[in-house]
Amino acid sequence: MRLPVSFLLMLSLLVLSPPGYAADPVRARQGMVVSNDLIASRVGVEVLRQGGNAVDAAIAVGLALAVTYPAAGNVGGGGFMLIRLADGATTFIDFREKAPASATRDMYRTVRNPEAIRSDYQGQQMRMALSESIVGWRAPGVPGTVRGLEMASRNYGKLPWKQVVTPAVLLARDGFEVHFNLAESLKNSTRLLGRFPETKRVFLRDENFYQPGETFQQPDLAAVLQRVADQGSKGFYEGETARLIAKAMQENGGEITLEDLKNYHAVERKPLETTYNGHHIFTAPPPSSGGVGIVQMLGMLEGSGYQEGGFNAASTWHYVAEVMRRYYADRSEYLADPDFYAVPLERLLDKRYLAARRATIARDKASTSEEILPGKAAGYESMETTHYSVVDAAGNAVAVTYTLNGSYGSGVTVPGTGILLNNEMDDFATKPGEPNMFGLVQGEANKVEPGKRPLSSMTPTIVTKDGKLRMVVGSPGGGRIINAVFQAILNVVDFQMNAQDAVDAPRIHHQWQPDKLYVQEGVSPDTRVLLKAMGHDVTPSSYIGRLQAIVVREDGWLEGGSNSIPHGGAVGY
Ligand code: DON
């Protein structure tokens, strides 16, 4: 039988065209910034236009977000910056917070309110509200952001430091227009922010809440940023700013001292690397757990034919969920700050080990997490941390994920500085065996120790093909970050999606414990039935990360894709 040409053409389009979702990506020829806040993205592009490279733009975006996105943008937190220069050189700047020198393994073990140890949902909520590793003056680790950005500027930037810091000074001093989401977010956070007088004054205007369209000025933060512009990181870690932080800590029972601040240093590490389906992946090494996850999960998928049923097919999700389960089992045991714990990286990343893990996956039947490794945890989500991606005209690429940990961190603002401090101490195994804020159980390797960095899930990642930049990506989402980034990579590499489709496409999440398969709305009811029939405990979930991606097409065009439209997104030039 001869089929008409038009039919064959249609069939080939069906087979070849990637699944499409709602929106087009932003496209640009020269440079692109994608972040959770449009003002910050514009600041980044302006720095590129002034002749700055992607590193300069990334520094300016990071500091602008500290002003315009107080829930996660920060100078009082920490994070990771992954850099790939146009000549192929790569590096990873670790500016993760550190435990203060006075920190001890059991510093959070005393549960002051017995209600907080109830294991039901309400009890867990209470634990979060009361735990000293989550709320208040004992929750922050020593901030790393300003040191990290300064290191990036000194080692890889082009423009003078002052020039890249100044846009943030102006945003804080002159103010910016509050958008709907920011107004809502501040108001909805009254329970946390209203507890601390300075936070209440600065961010809630003493409950005369900021309305959309109003101007938000932060003069104290502007003064801090001006000192940072003038003196470099000394303007934060020494002198007036440090004095104010240490004084507030002392007055409120906090742990961070002048010495802790002065002694904080960022560190450059070698990114993790792997190959996958003709692509090269650069990603985050420990103290992030994320890169190990990306390398392990891609390694388990490669050559499996997992995608034969197509994107969004039950068989595809099943296989993806099974590799997630296996990685998260390892995560709970083997990962921590490499300066304190000998992470068995070689074994964890060994392709033969991953092949052996793959061999335990059945095509049509869910494993149980008990048979992979024992453990128990409840599931939690917090919404804030932030990622942004930058590419410049020369092809330099930067991926930054940084955070206060929870939304608005510990809730405390250092009086006279406008600086919100992180609650990163909760990323340690503060009470071994109990789940942290993200429902992740962690072991002794990640116990609290003075000067140590808590294990992170932040996973800034860069993908190349044939030596050319292909993708820059990352996400917030606590323990879900790793799976969000993982699926964005699959969407581009295996399902040929554009940047916006790759972030819009529905995602799933499995973290070994609890033994649940979280699925987003776009996974159809029929598919859920099939997954249940395979033995998965299918659980609806709306939030599985918030991706900010740049994809470079074969023809050189840059595509920006963002989960943060309309208040955030891609700006190109
Ligand atoms: O480093 C980490 O893994 C966490 N502190 C990240 C927190 C986070 O992503 C919260 N936001 N959704």
Coordinates of C-alpha atoms and ligand atoms in Angstrom, one line a residue:
M1 CA 0.0 0.0 0.0
R2 CA 1.3 3.4 -0.9
L3 CA 0.7 6.1 1.7
P4 CA 0.2 9.7 0.4
V5 CA 3.2 12.0 0.9
S6 CA 1.1 14.5 3.0
F7 CA 0.3 11.7 5.4
L8 CA 3.9 10.7 5.7
L9 CA 4.9 14.3 6.3
M10 CA 2.3 14.7 9.0
L11 CA 3.5 11.5 10.6
S12 CA 7.1 12.6 10.6
L13 CA 6.1 15.9 12.1
L14 CA 4.2 14.1 14.9
V15 CA 7.2 11.9 15.5
L16 CA 9.9 14.5 15.2
S17 CA 8.3 17.6 16.8
P18 CA 8.8 17.8 20.5
P19 CA 5.8 18.2 22.8
G20 CA 4.7 21.8 22.9
Y21 CA 3.5 23.8 25.9
A22 CA 2.0 27.2 26.2
A23 CA 4.6 29.9 25.7
D24 CA 7.6 30.7 23.5
P25 CA 10.9 31.3 25.1
V26 CA 12.5 34.7 25.0
R27 CA 15.0 34.7 22.2
A28 CA 18.1 36.8 21.8
R29 CA 21.3 36.8 19.8
Q30 CA 24.0 38.1 22.2
G31 CA 23.3 37.7 25.9
M32 CA 20.6 36.6 28.2
V33 CA 19.8 36.7 31.9
V34 CA 17.0 34.6 33.4
S35 CA 16.0 35.2 37.0
N36 CA 13.1 35.2 39.4
D37 CA 12.8 39.0 39.2
L38 CA 12.6 41.1 36.0
I39 CA 14.3 44.1 37.6
A40 CA 17.3 41.9 38.5
S41 CA 17.3 40.3 35.0
R42 CA 17.4 43.8 33.5
V43 CA 20.2 44.9 35.8
G44 CA 22.2 41.9 34.5
V45 CA 21.6 42.8 30.8
E46 CA 22.6 46.4 31.5
V47 CA 25.9 45.2 32.9
L48 CA 26.4 43.1 29.8
R49 CA 25.7 46.1 27.6
Q50 CA 28.3 48.1 29.6
G51 CA 30.9 45.6 28.5
G52 CA 30.7 43.4 31.5
N53 CA 31.0 39.6 31.1
A54 CA 28.6 37.0 32.3
V55 CA 30.4 36.9 35.7
D56 CA 30.0 40.7 36.2
A57 CA 26.3 40.4 35.3
A58 CA 25.9 37.5 37.7
I59 CA 27.3 39.5 40.5
A60 CA 25.1 42.5 39.7
V61 CA 22.0 40.2 39.5
G62 CA 22.8 38.5 42.8
L63 CA 23.1 41.8 44.6
A64 CA 20.0 43.3 42.9
L65 CA 18.0 40.2 44.0
A66 CA 19.1 40.9 47.5
V67 CA 17.1 44.1 47.2
T68 CA 14.2 43.2 45.0
Y69 CA 13.5 39.6 46.2
P70 CA 14.0 39.6 49.9
A71 CA 12.5 36.1 50.4
A72 CA 15.6 34.5 48.8
G73 CA 17.9 37.0 47.2
N74 CA 20.4 37.9 49.8
V75 CA 23.6 39.1 51.3
G76 CA 22.8 37.3 54.5
G77 CA 22.8 33.8 53.0
G78 CA 25.0 31.8 50.7
G79 CA 25.1 29.7 47.6
F80 CA 27.0 28.3 44.6
M81 CA 28.2 29.8 41.4
L82 CA 29.2 27.5 38.5
I83 CA 31.2 29.2 35.7
R84 CA 32.1 28.0 32.2
L85 CA 34.2 30.4 30.3
A86 CA 34.0 30.6 26.5
D87 CA 37.4 28.9 26.3
G88 CA 36.0 25.8 28.0
A89 CA 37.5 26.5 31.5
T90 CA 35.2 25.7 34.3
T91 CA 35.1 26.4 38.0
F92 CA 32.7 26.3 41.0
I93 CA 32.6 29.0 43.7
D94 CA 31.4 27.7 47.0
F95 CA 30.1 30.5 49.2
R96 CA 27.8 28.2 51.3
E97 CA 27.3 29.4 54.8
K98 CA 29.4 27.9 57.6
A99 CA 28.5 26.9 61.1
P100 CA 29.9 29.4 63.6
A101 CA 32.9 28.4 65.7
S102 CA 30.7 27.8 68.8
A103 CA 28.5 25.3 67.0
T104 CA 28.2 21.7 68.4
R105 CA 26.6 18.5 67.1
D106 CA 23.8 18.6 69.7
M107 CA 23.1 22.3 69.8
Y108 CA 19.6 21.9 68.5
R109 CA 18.7 18.6 70.2
T110 CA 16.8 20.0 73.2
V111 CA 13.2 20.2 72.1
R112 CA 11.8 23.0 74.3
N113 CA 8.2 22.3 73.4
P114 CA 7.1 18.6 73.5
E115 CA 4.3 19.4 71.0
A116 CA 7.1 19.9 68.5
I117 CA 8.0 16.3 68.4
R118 CA 4.5 15.1 67.3
S119 CA 5.0 13.3 64.1
D120 CA 1.7 14.3 62.4
Y121 CA 1.4 17.2 60.0
Q122 CA 0.4 19.7 62.6
G123 CA 3.2 18.6 64.9
Q124 CA 5.7 19.0 62.1
Q125 CA 4.4 22.5 61.4
M126 CA 4.8 23.3 65.0
R127 CA 8.3 21.9 65.0
M128 CA 9.1 24.3 62.1
A129 CA 7.6 27.2 64.0
L130 CA 9.6 26.5 67.1
S131 CA 12.8 24.9 66.1
E132 CA 15.9 27.1 66.7
S133 CA 17.5 25.8 63.6
I134 CA 14.7 27.2 61.6
V135 CA 13.5 30.4 63.2
G136 CA 15.4 33.2 65.1
W137 CA 18.9 34.2 66.0
R138 CA 20.4 30.7 66.4
A139 CA 19.3 29.5 62.9
P140 CA 21.8 31.4 60.7
G141 CA 25.1 30.1 59.5
V142 CA 27.9 32.6 58.7
P143 CA 26.8 34.3 55.5
G144 CA 28.9 33.7 52.4
T145 CA 27.3 35.6 49.5
V146 CA 29.4 38.8 49.6
R147 CA 32.7 36.9 49.8
G148 CA 31.6 34.6 47.0
L149 CA 30.7 37.4 44.7
E150 CA 33.9 39.2 45.4
M151 CA 35.9 36.1 44.6
A152 CA 34.1 35.7 41.3
S153 CA 34.8 39.4 40.5
R154 CA 38.4 39.2 41.4
N155 CA 39.2 36.0 39.6
Y156 CA 36.8 36.1 36.6
G157 CA 35.1 39.5 36.2
K158 CA 36.0 42.3 33.8
L159 CA 34.5 45.4 35.2
P160 CA 35.5 47.2 38.4
W161 CA 33.8 45.8 41.5
K162 CA 32.2 49.1 42.3
Q163 CA 30.5 49.3 38.9
V164 CA 28.8 45.9 39.4
V165 CA 27.7 46.6 43.0
T166 CA 26.3 50.1 42.3
P167 CA 23.0 49.1 40.6
A168 CA 22.0 47.3 43.8
V169 CA 22.9 50.3 46.0
L170 CA 20.7 52.5 43.8
L171 CA 17.8 50.0 43.9
A172 CA 18.0 49.9 47.7
R173 CA 18.4 53.6 48.1
D174 CA 15.9 54.9 45.6
G175 CA 13.5 52.0 45.9
F176 CA 11.7 50.0 43.2
E177 CA 8.0 49.3 42.4
V178 CA 6.5 46.5 44.5
H179 CA 4.7 44.0 42.2
F180 CA 1.7 41.9 43.2
N181 CA 3.6 38.7 44.1
L182 CA 6.1 40.6 46.4
A183 CA 3.2 42.4 48.2
E184 CA 1.4 39.1 48.7
S185 CA 4.5 37.2 49.8
L186 CA 5.4 39.8 52.4
K187 CA 1.9 40.0 53.8
N188 CA 1.5 36.2 53.8
S189 CA 4.7 35.9 55.8
T190 CA 3.5 37.9 58.7
R191 CA 3.6 35.0 61.1
L192 CA 7.4 34.7 60.6
L193 CA 8.3 38.3 59.8
G194 CA 6.1 39.8 62.5
R195 CA 7.9 38.0 65.3
F196 CA 11.1 40.2 65.0
P197 CA 10.7 43.9 65.5
E198 CA 13.3 45.0 63.0
T199 CA 11.9 42.7 60.4
K200 CA 8.4 43.8 61.1
R201 CA 9.5 47.5 60.7
V202 CA 11.5 47.0 57.5
F203 CA 9.5 44.4 55.6
L204 CA 6.0 44.8 56.9
R205 CA 6.1 48.5 57.5
D206 CA 4.7 47.6 61.0
E207 CA 1.8 45.9 59.3
N208 CA 0.9 48.9 57.1
F209 CA 1.7 46.4 54.3
Y210 CA 3.3 47.4 51.0
Q211 CA 0.8 47.5 48.2
P212 CA 1.5 46.7 44.6
G213 CA 2.7 49.8 42.8
E214 CA 4.2 51.4 45.9
T215 CA 7.9 52.1 46.1
F216 CA 10.0 50.0 48.5
Q217 CA 13.1 51.8 49.7
Q218 CA 15.7 50.1 52.0
P219 CA 18.1 52.9 53.2
D220 CA 19.9 50.7 55.8
L221 CA 20.5 48.0 53.2
A222 CA 21.7 50.7 50.8
A223 CA 24.3 51.8 53.4
V224 CA 25.5 48.3 53.7
L225 CA 25.8 47.8 50.0
Q226 CA 27.6 51.2 49.7
R227 CA 30.2 50.0 52.2
V228 CA 30.5 46.8 50.1
A229 CA 30.9 48.8 46.9
D230 CA 33.6 51.0 48.5
Q231 CA 35.5 48.5 50.6
G232 CA 34.8 45.1 49.0
S233 CA 33.8 42.2 51.2
K234 CA 35.5 44.0 54.2
G235 CA 32.6 46.3 54.1
F236 CA 30.5 43.4 55.2
Y237 CA 32.8 41.0 57.2
E238 CA 34.6 43.8 59.1
G239 CA 33.9 47.3 60.3
E240 CA 30.5 48.7 60.8
T241 CA 28.4 46.0 59.2
A242 CA 30.2 43.2 61.0
R243 CA 29.9 45.1 64.3
L244 CA 26.2 45.5 63.9
I245 CA 25.7 41.8 63.1
A246 CA 27.9 40.6 66.0
K247 CA 26.2 43.0 68.4
A248 CA 22.7 41.9 67.4
M249 CA 23.8 38.3 67.7
Q250 CA 25.1 38.8 71.2
E251 CA 22.1 40.7 72.4
N252 CA 19.7 38.1 71.1
G253 CA 21.4 34.8 72.0
G254 CA 22.8 34.2 68.6
E255 CA 26.1 32.4 67.8
I256 CA 27.9 34.4 65.1
T257 CA 30.8 36.5 66.3
L258 CA 33.1 39.1 64.8
E259 CA 35.7 36.4 64.4
D260 CA 33.3 34.1 62.6
L261 CA 32.6 36.9 60.1
K262 CA 36.2 37.8 59.6
N263 CA 37.2 34.2 59.2
Y264 CA 34.6 33.3 56.5
H265 CA 36.1 32.5 53.1
A266 CA 34.6 31.3 49.9
V267 CA 36.4 28.4 48.1
E268 CA 36.8 27.4 44.5
R269 CA 36.1 23.8 43.8
K270 CA 36.3 21.6 40.7
P271 CA 32.8 21.0 39.2
L272 CA 31.6 17.4 38.8
E273 CA 31.5 16.3 35.2
T274 CA 29.8 13.5 33.2
T275 CA 28.7 12.7 29.7
Y276 CA 25.2 11.8 28.7
N277 CA 23.8 11.0 25.3
G278 CA 26.4 13.0 23.4
H279 CA 26.4 15.9 25.9
H280 CA 28.8 17.0 28.5
I281 CA 27.4 18.0 31.9
F282 CA 29.2 20.3 34.5
T283 CA 27.5 20.4 37.8
A284 CA 27.8 21.1 41.6
P285 CA 30.3 19.1 43.7
P286 CA 29.8 18.6 47.5
P287 CA 28.9 20.3 49.8
S288 CA 26.1 20.2 47.2
S289 CA 24.4 16.8 47.0
G290 CA 22.9 17.9 43.7
G291 CA 25.6 17.2 41.2
V292 CA 26.1 13.7 42.5
G293 CA 22.4 13.3 41.9
I294 CA 22.5 14.6 38.3
V295 CA 25.5 12.4 37.5
Q296 CA 24.0 9.3 39.2
M297 CA 20.6 9.6 37.7
L298 CA 21.8 10.4 34.1
G299 CA 24.2 7.5 34.5
M300 CA 21.4 5.1 35.4
L301 CA 19.3 6.3 32.5
E302 CA 21.9 6.2 29.8
G303 CA 21.3 3.3 27.4
S304 CA 18.2 2.2 29.2
G305 CA 15.8 3.3 26.5
Y306 CA 13.7 4.7 29.3
Q307 CA 12.2 7.3 26.9
E308 CA 10.8 4.9 24.3
G309 CA 7.2 5.5 25.3
G310 CA 7.8 9.3 24.8
F311 CA 7.6 12.3 27.1
N312 CA 4.8 12.1 29.8
A313 CA 4.2 8.4 29.2
A314 CA 3.7 6.2 32.3
S315 CA 6.6 4.0 31.3
T316 CA 8.9 7.0 31.1
W317 CA 7.9 8.5 34.5
H318 CA 8.2 5.1 36.1
Y319 CA 11.8 4.6 35.1
V320 CA 12.7 8.2 36.0
A321 CA 11.1 7.7 39.4
E322 CA 13.1 4.6 40.0
V323 CA 16.4 6.3 39.3
M324 CA 15.4 9.1 41.6
R325 CA 14.6 6.6 44.4
R326 CA 18.0 5.0 44.1
Y327 CA 19.9 8.3 44.1
Y328 CA 18.1 9.7 47.1
A329 CA 18.8 6.5 49.1
D330 CA 22.5 7.2 48.6
R331 CA 22.1 10.9 49.3
S332 CA 20.8 10.2 52.8
E333 CA 24.0 8.3 53.7
Y334 CA 27.1 9.4 51.9
L335 CA 27.0 13.2 51.3
A336 CA 28.3 16.1 53.4
D337 CA 30.9 18.9 53.4
P338 CA 34.0 17.3 51.8
D339 CA 36.3 19.4 54.0
F340 CA 35.0 17.5 57.0
Y341 CA 33.9 14.1 55.7
A342 CA 35.5 11.8 53.1
V343 CA 32.6 11.7 50.6
P344 CA 33.1 8.4 48.6
L345 CA 32.7 10.3 45.3
E346 CA 34.6 7.8 43.1
R347 CA 32.4 5.0 44.1
L348 CA 29.2 7.0 43.9
L349 CA 29.9 8.2 40.4
D350 CA 31.4 5.0 39.0
K351 CA 29.6 4.0 35.8
R352 CA 29.8 0.3 36.7
Y353 CA 28.2 1.0 40.1
L354 CA 25.4 3.0 38.3
A355 CA 24.9 0.1 35.8
A356 CA 24.5 -2.3 38.8
R357 CA 21.9 0.1 40.3
R358 CA 20.1 0.3 36.9
A359 CA 20.0 -3.5 36.7
T360 CA 17.7 -3.5 39.8
I361 CA 15.0 -1.5 38.0
A362 CA 12.0 -3.4 36.6
R363 CA 10.3 -1.9 33.5
D364 CA 6.8 -2.3 34.8
K365 CA 6.9 -2.5 38.5
A366 CA 7.7 0.0 41.3
S367 CA 10.4 -1.0 43.8
T368 CA 9.7 -0.2 47.4
S369 CA 12.0 2.1 49.2
E370 CA 12.5 -0.5 52.0
E371 CA 14.1 -2.9 49.5
I372 CA 16.5 -0.1 48.3
L373 CA 17.5 1.1 51.8
P374 CA 15.7 1.6 55.0
G375 CA 14.6 5.0 56.4
K376 CA 11.6 7.1 57.3
A377 CA 10.6 10.7 56.7
A378 CA 7.7 13.1 56.2
G379 CA 7.5 15.4 53.2
Y380 CA 7.9 19.2 53.4
E381 CA 8.4 22.0 50.9
S382 CA 9.6 25.5 51.4
M383 CA 9.3 27.9 48.5
E384 CA 12.4 30.0 48.5
T385 CA 15.9 29.9 47.3
T386 CA 16.6 31.3 43.9
H387 CA 18.5 30.5 40.8
Y388 CA 19.6 32.6 37.9
S389 CA 21.4 31.9 34.6
V390 CA 23.5 34.2 32.5
V391 CA 25.2 34.0 29.1
D392 CA 27.2 36.7 27.5
A393 CA 28.0 37.5 23.8
A394 CA 31.4 35.8 24.1
G395 CA 29.7 32.6 25.2
N396 CA 30.7 32.7 28.9
A397 CA 28.1 31.1 31.1
V398 CA 27.2 31.4 34.7
A399 CA 24.7 29.5 36.8
V400 CA 24.0 30.7 40.4
T401 CA 21.8 29.2 43.0
Y402 CA 21.8 31.0 46.3
T403 CA 19.5 31.1 49.3
L404 CA 18.4 32.1 52.8
N405 CA 17.1 28.5 53.0
G406 CA 13.5 29.0 54.0
S407 CA 11.4 31.9 52.7
Y408 CA 12.9 35.0 54.4
G409 CA 15.4 32.7 56.1
S410 CA 15.4 32.8 59.9
G411 CA 13.1 35.8 59.9
V412 CA 15.6 38.0 61.7
T413 CA 16.9 41.3 60.4
V414 CA 20.0 42.8 61.9
P415 CA 19.0 46.2 63.2
G416 CA 20.3 49.1 61.3
T417 CA 21.4 47.0 58.3
G418 CA 18.2 45.7 56.5
I419 CA 20.0 42.3 56.2
L420 CA 17.8 39.3 56.6
L421 CA 19.7 36.3 57.9
N422 CA 19.5 32.8 56.6
N423 CA 18.4 29.6 58.5
E424 CA 20.9 27.4 56.8
M425 CA 21.8 25.6 60.1
D426 CA 18.7 23.5 59.5
D427 CA 20.3 21.9 56.4
F428 CA 22.6 20.1 58.9
A429 CA 21.3 16.9 60.4
T430 CA 20.3 18.9 63.5
K431 CA 18.6 15.9 65.0
P432 CA 19.9 12.8 63.2
G433 CA 17.1 10.5 62.2
E434 CA 14.4 13.3 62.1
P435 CA 13.5 14.9 58.8
N436 CA 14.6 18.4 58.1
M437 CA 12.5 21.2 56.6
F438 CA 12.4 19.4 53.3
G439 CA 11.5 16.0 54.8
L440 CA 15.1 14.8 54.1
V441 CA 16.6 12.4 56.6
Q442 CA 20.4 12.9 56.9
G443 CA 23.0 11.0 58.9
E444 CA 26.1 11.6 61.0
A445 CA 28.2 12.7 58.0
N446 CA 26.1 15.9 57.9
K447 CA 26.2 16.5 61.7
V448 CA 26.8 20.1 62.9
E449 CA 30.5 20.9 63.4
P450 CA 32.2 24.3 63.9
G451 CA 33.3 25.9 60.6
K452 CA 31.5 23.2 58.5
R453 CA 29.1 23.8 55.6
P454 CA 25.7 22.1 55.7
L455 CA 24.9 19.7 52.9
S456 CA 22.9 21.4 50.1
S457 CA 20.7 20.4 47.3
M458 CA 21.4 23.4 45.1
T459 CA 22.4 22.3 41.7
P460 CA 23.6 25.0 39.2
T461 CA 24.4 23.1 36.0
I462 CA 25.8 23.7 32.6
V463 CA 25.5 21.4 29.5
T464 CA 27.7 21.5 26.4
K465 CA 27.6 19.6 23.2
D466 CA 30.7 19.1 21.0
G467 CA 32.5 21.7 23.1
K468 CA 29.8 24.3 22.6
L469 CA 27.5 25.8 25.2
R470 CA 24.0 24.1 25.1
M471 CA 22.2 24.9 28.4
V472 CA 22.5 26.8 31.7
V473 CA 20.0 25.7 34.4
G474 CA 19.1 25.6 38.0
S475 CA 16.2 25.8 40.5
P476 CA 15.1 26.4 44.0
G477 CA 13.0 23.8 45.8
G478 CA 15.0 22.2 48.7
G479 CA 15.4 18.5 48.1
R480 CA 13.3 18.8 44.9
I481 CA 15.9 21.0 43.2
I482 CA 17.9 18.0 42.0
N483 CA 15.0 16.4 40.3
A484 CA 13.8 19.6 38.7
V485 CA 17.2 20.3 37.2
F486 CA 17.5 16.6 36.2
Q487 CA 14.2 16.7 34.3
A488 CA 15.0 20.0 32.6
I489 CA 18.2 18.4 31.2
L490 CA 16.2 15.4 30.0
N491 CA 13.6 17.7 28.4
V492 CA 16.3 19.4 26.3
V493 CA 18.6 16.5 25.6
D494 CA 16.2 13.6 25.2
F495 CA 12.9 15.3 24.2
Q496 CA 14.3 18.3 22.2
M497 CA 12.2 20.9 24.0
N498 CA 12.9 24.6 23.7
A499 CA 13.8 26.5 26.9
Q500 CA 10.3 27.5 27.9
D501 CA 8.8 24.1 27.2
A502 CA 11.6 22.5 29.1
V503 CA 10.7 24.4 32.3
D504 CA 6.9 24.4 31.7
A505 CA 6.6 20.6 31.1
P506 CA 5.1 18.7 34.1
R507 CA 7.6 17.2 36.5
I508 CA 7.6 14.4 39.0
H509 CA 9.6 13.9 42.2
H510 CA 10.6 10.9 44.2
Q511 CA 13.0 11.2 47.1
W512 CA 13.2 7.6 48.3
Q513 CA 11.6 8.4 51.6
P514 CA 8.7 9.0 52.0
D515 CA 7.9 6.3 49.4
K516 CA 5.7 8.6 47.3
L517 CA 5.7 9.6 43.7
Y518 CA 4.8 13.3 43.6
V519 CA 3.3 14.4 40.2
Q520 CA 2.4 17.8 38.8
E521 CA -0.8 18.6 37.2
G522 CA 0.2 18.0 33.6
V523 CA 0.6 14.2 34.3
S524 CA -2.7 13.0 33.0
P525 CA -5.3 11.1 35.1
D526 CA -4.9 8.1 32.8
T527 CA -1.1 8.1 33.3
R528 CA -1.6 8.3 37.0
V529 CA -3.8 5.2 36.9
L530 CA -1.0 3.3 35.0
L531 CA 1.6 4.4 37.5
K532 CA -0.6 3.3 40.4
A533 CA -1.0 0.0 38.8
M534 CA 2.8 -0.4 38.7
G535 CA 2.8 0.1 42.5
H536 CA 3.6 3.8 42.8
D537 CA 2.0 5.8 45.6
V538 CA 1.0 8.7 43.3
T539 CA 0.6 12.0 45.1
P540 CA -0.4 15.3 43.5
S541 CA 2.1 18.2 44.1
S542 CA 2.1 21.7 42.7
Y543 CA 5.7 22.7 43.5
I544 CA 8.6 20.8 42.1
G545 CA 11.2 23.6 41.7
R546 CA 11.1 26.8 39.8
L547 CA 13.5 26.5 36.9
Q548 CA 15.4 29.3 35.2
A549 CA 17.1 28.0 32.0
I550 CA 19.0 29.3 29.0
V551 CA 19.2 27.0 26.0
V552 CA 21.6 27.6 23.1
R553 CA 20.2 26.5 19.8
E554 CA 22.3 24.9 17.0
D555 CA 22.0 28.2 15.0
G556 CA 23.4 30.2 18.0
W557 CA 20.2 31.8 19.1
L558 CA 19.8 32.0 22.9
E559 CA 16.5 30.9 24.4
G560 CA 15.4 31.9 27.9
G561 CA 12.8 29.9 29.8
S562 CA 11.5 30.8 33.2
N563 CA 9.0 29.4 35.7
S564 CA 8.7 32.8 37.2
I565 CA 6.6 34.7 34.6
P566 CA 5.3 37.4 35.0
H567 CA 7.2 38.9 37.9
G568 CA 10.5 37.3 36.8
G569 CA 11.8 35.9 33.6
A570 CA 14.3 36.2 30.8
V571 CA 15.7 39.4 29.3
G572 CA 18.0 39.2 26.3
Y573 CA 19.8 41.5 24.0
Ligands
DON1 O1 20.8 24.3 50.2 C1 19.7 23.8 50.1 O2 19.5 22.7 49.6 C2 18.5 24.4 50.7 N1 18.9 25.4 51.7 C3 17.8 25.1 49.6 C4 16.5 25.7 50.1 C5 15.5 25.9 49.0 O3 15.7 25.5 47.9 C6 14.2 26.4 49.5 N2 13.4 26.7 48.3 N3 12.6 26.3 47.7

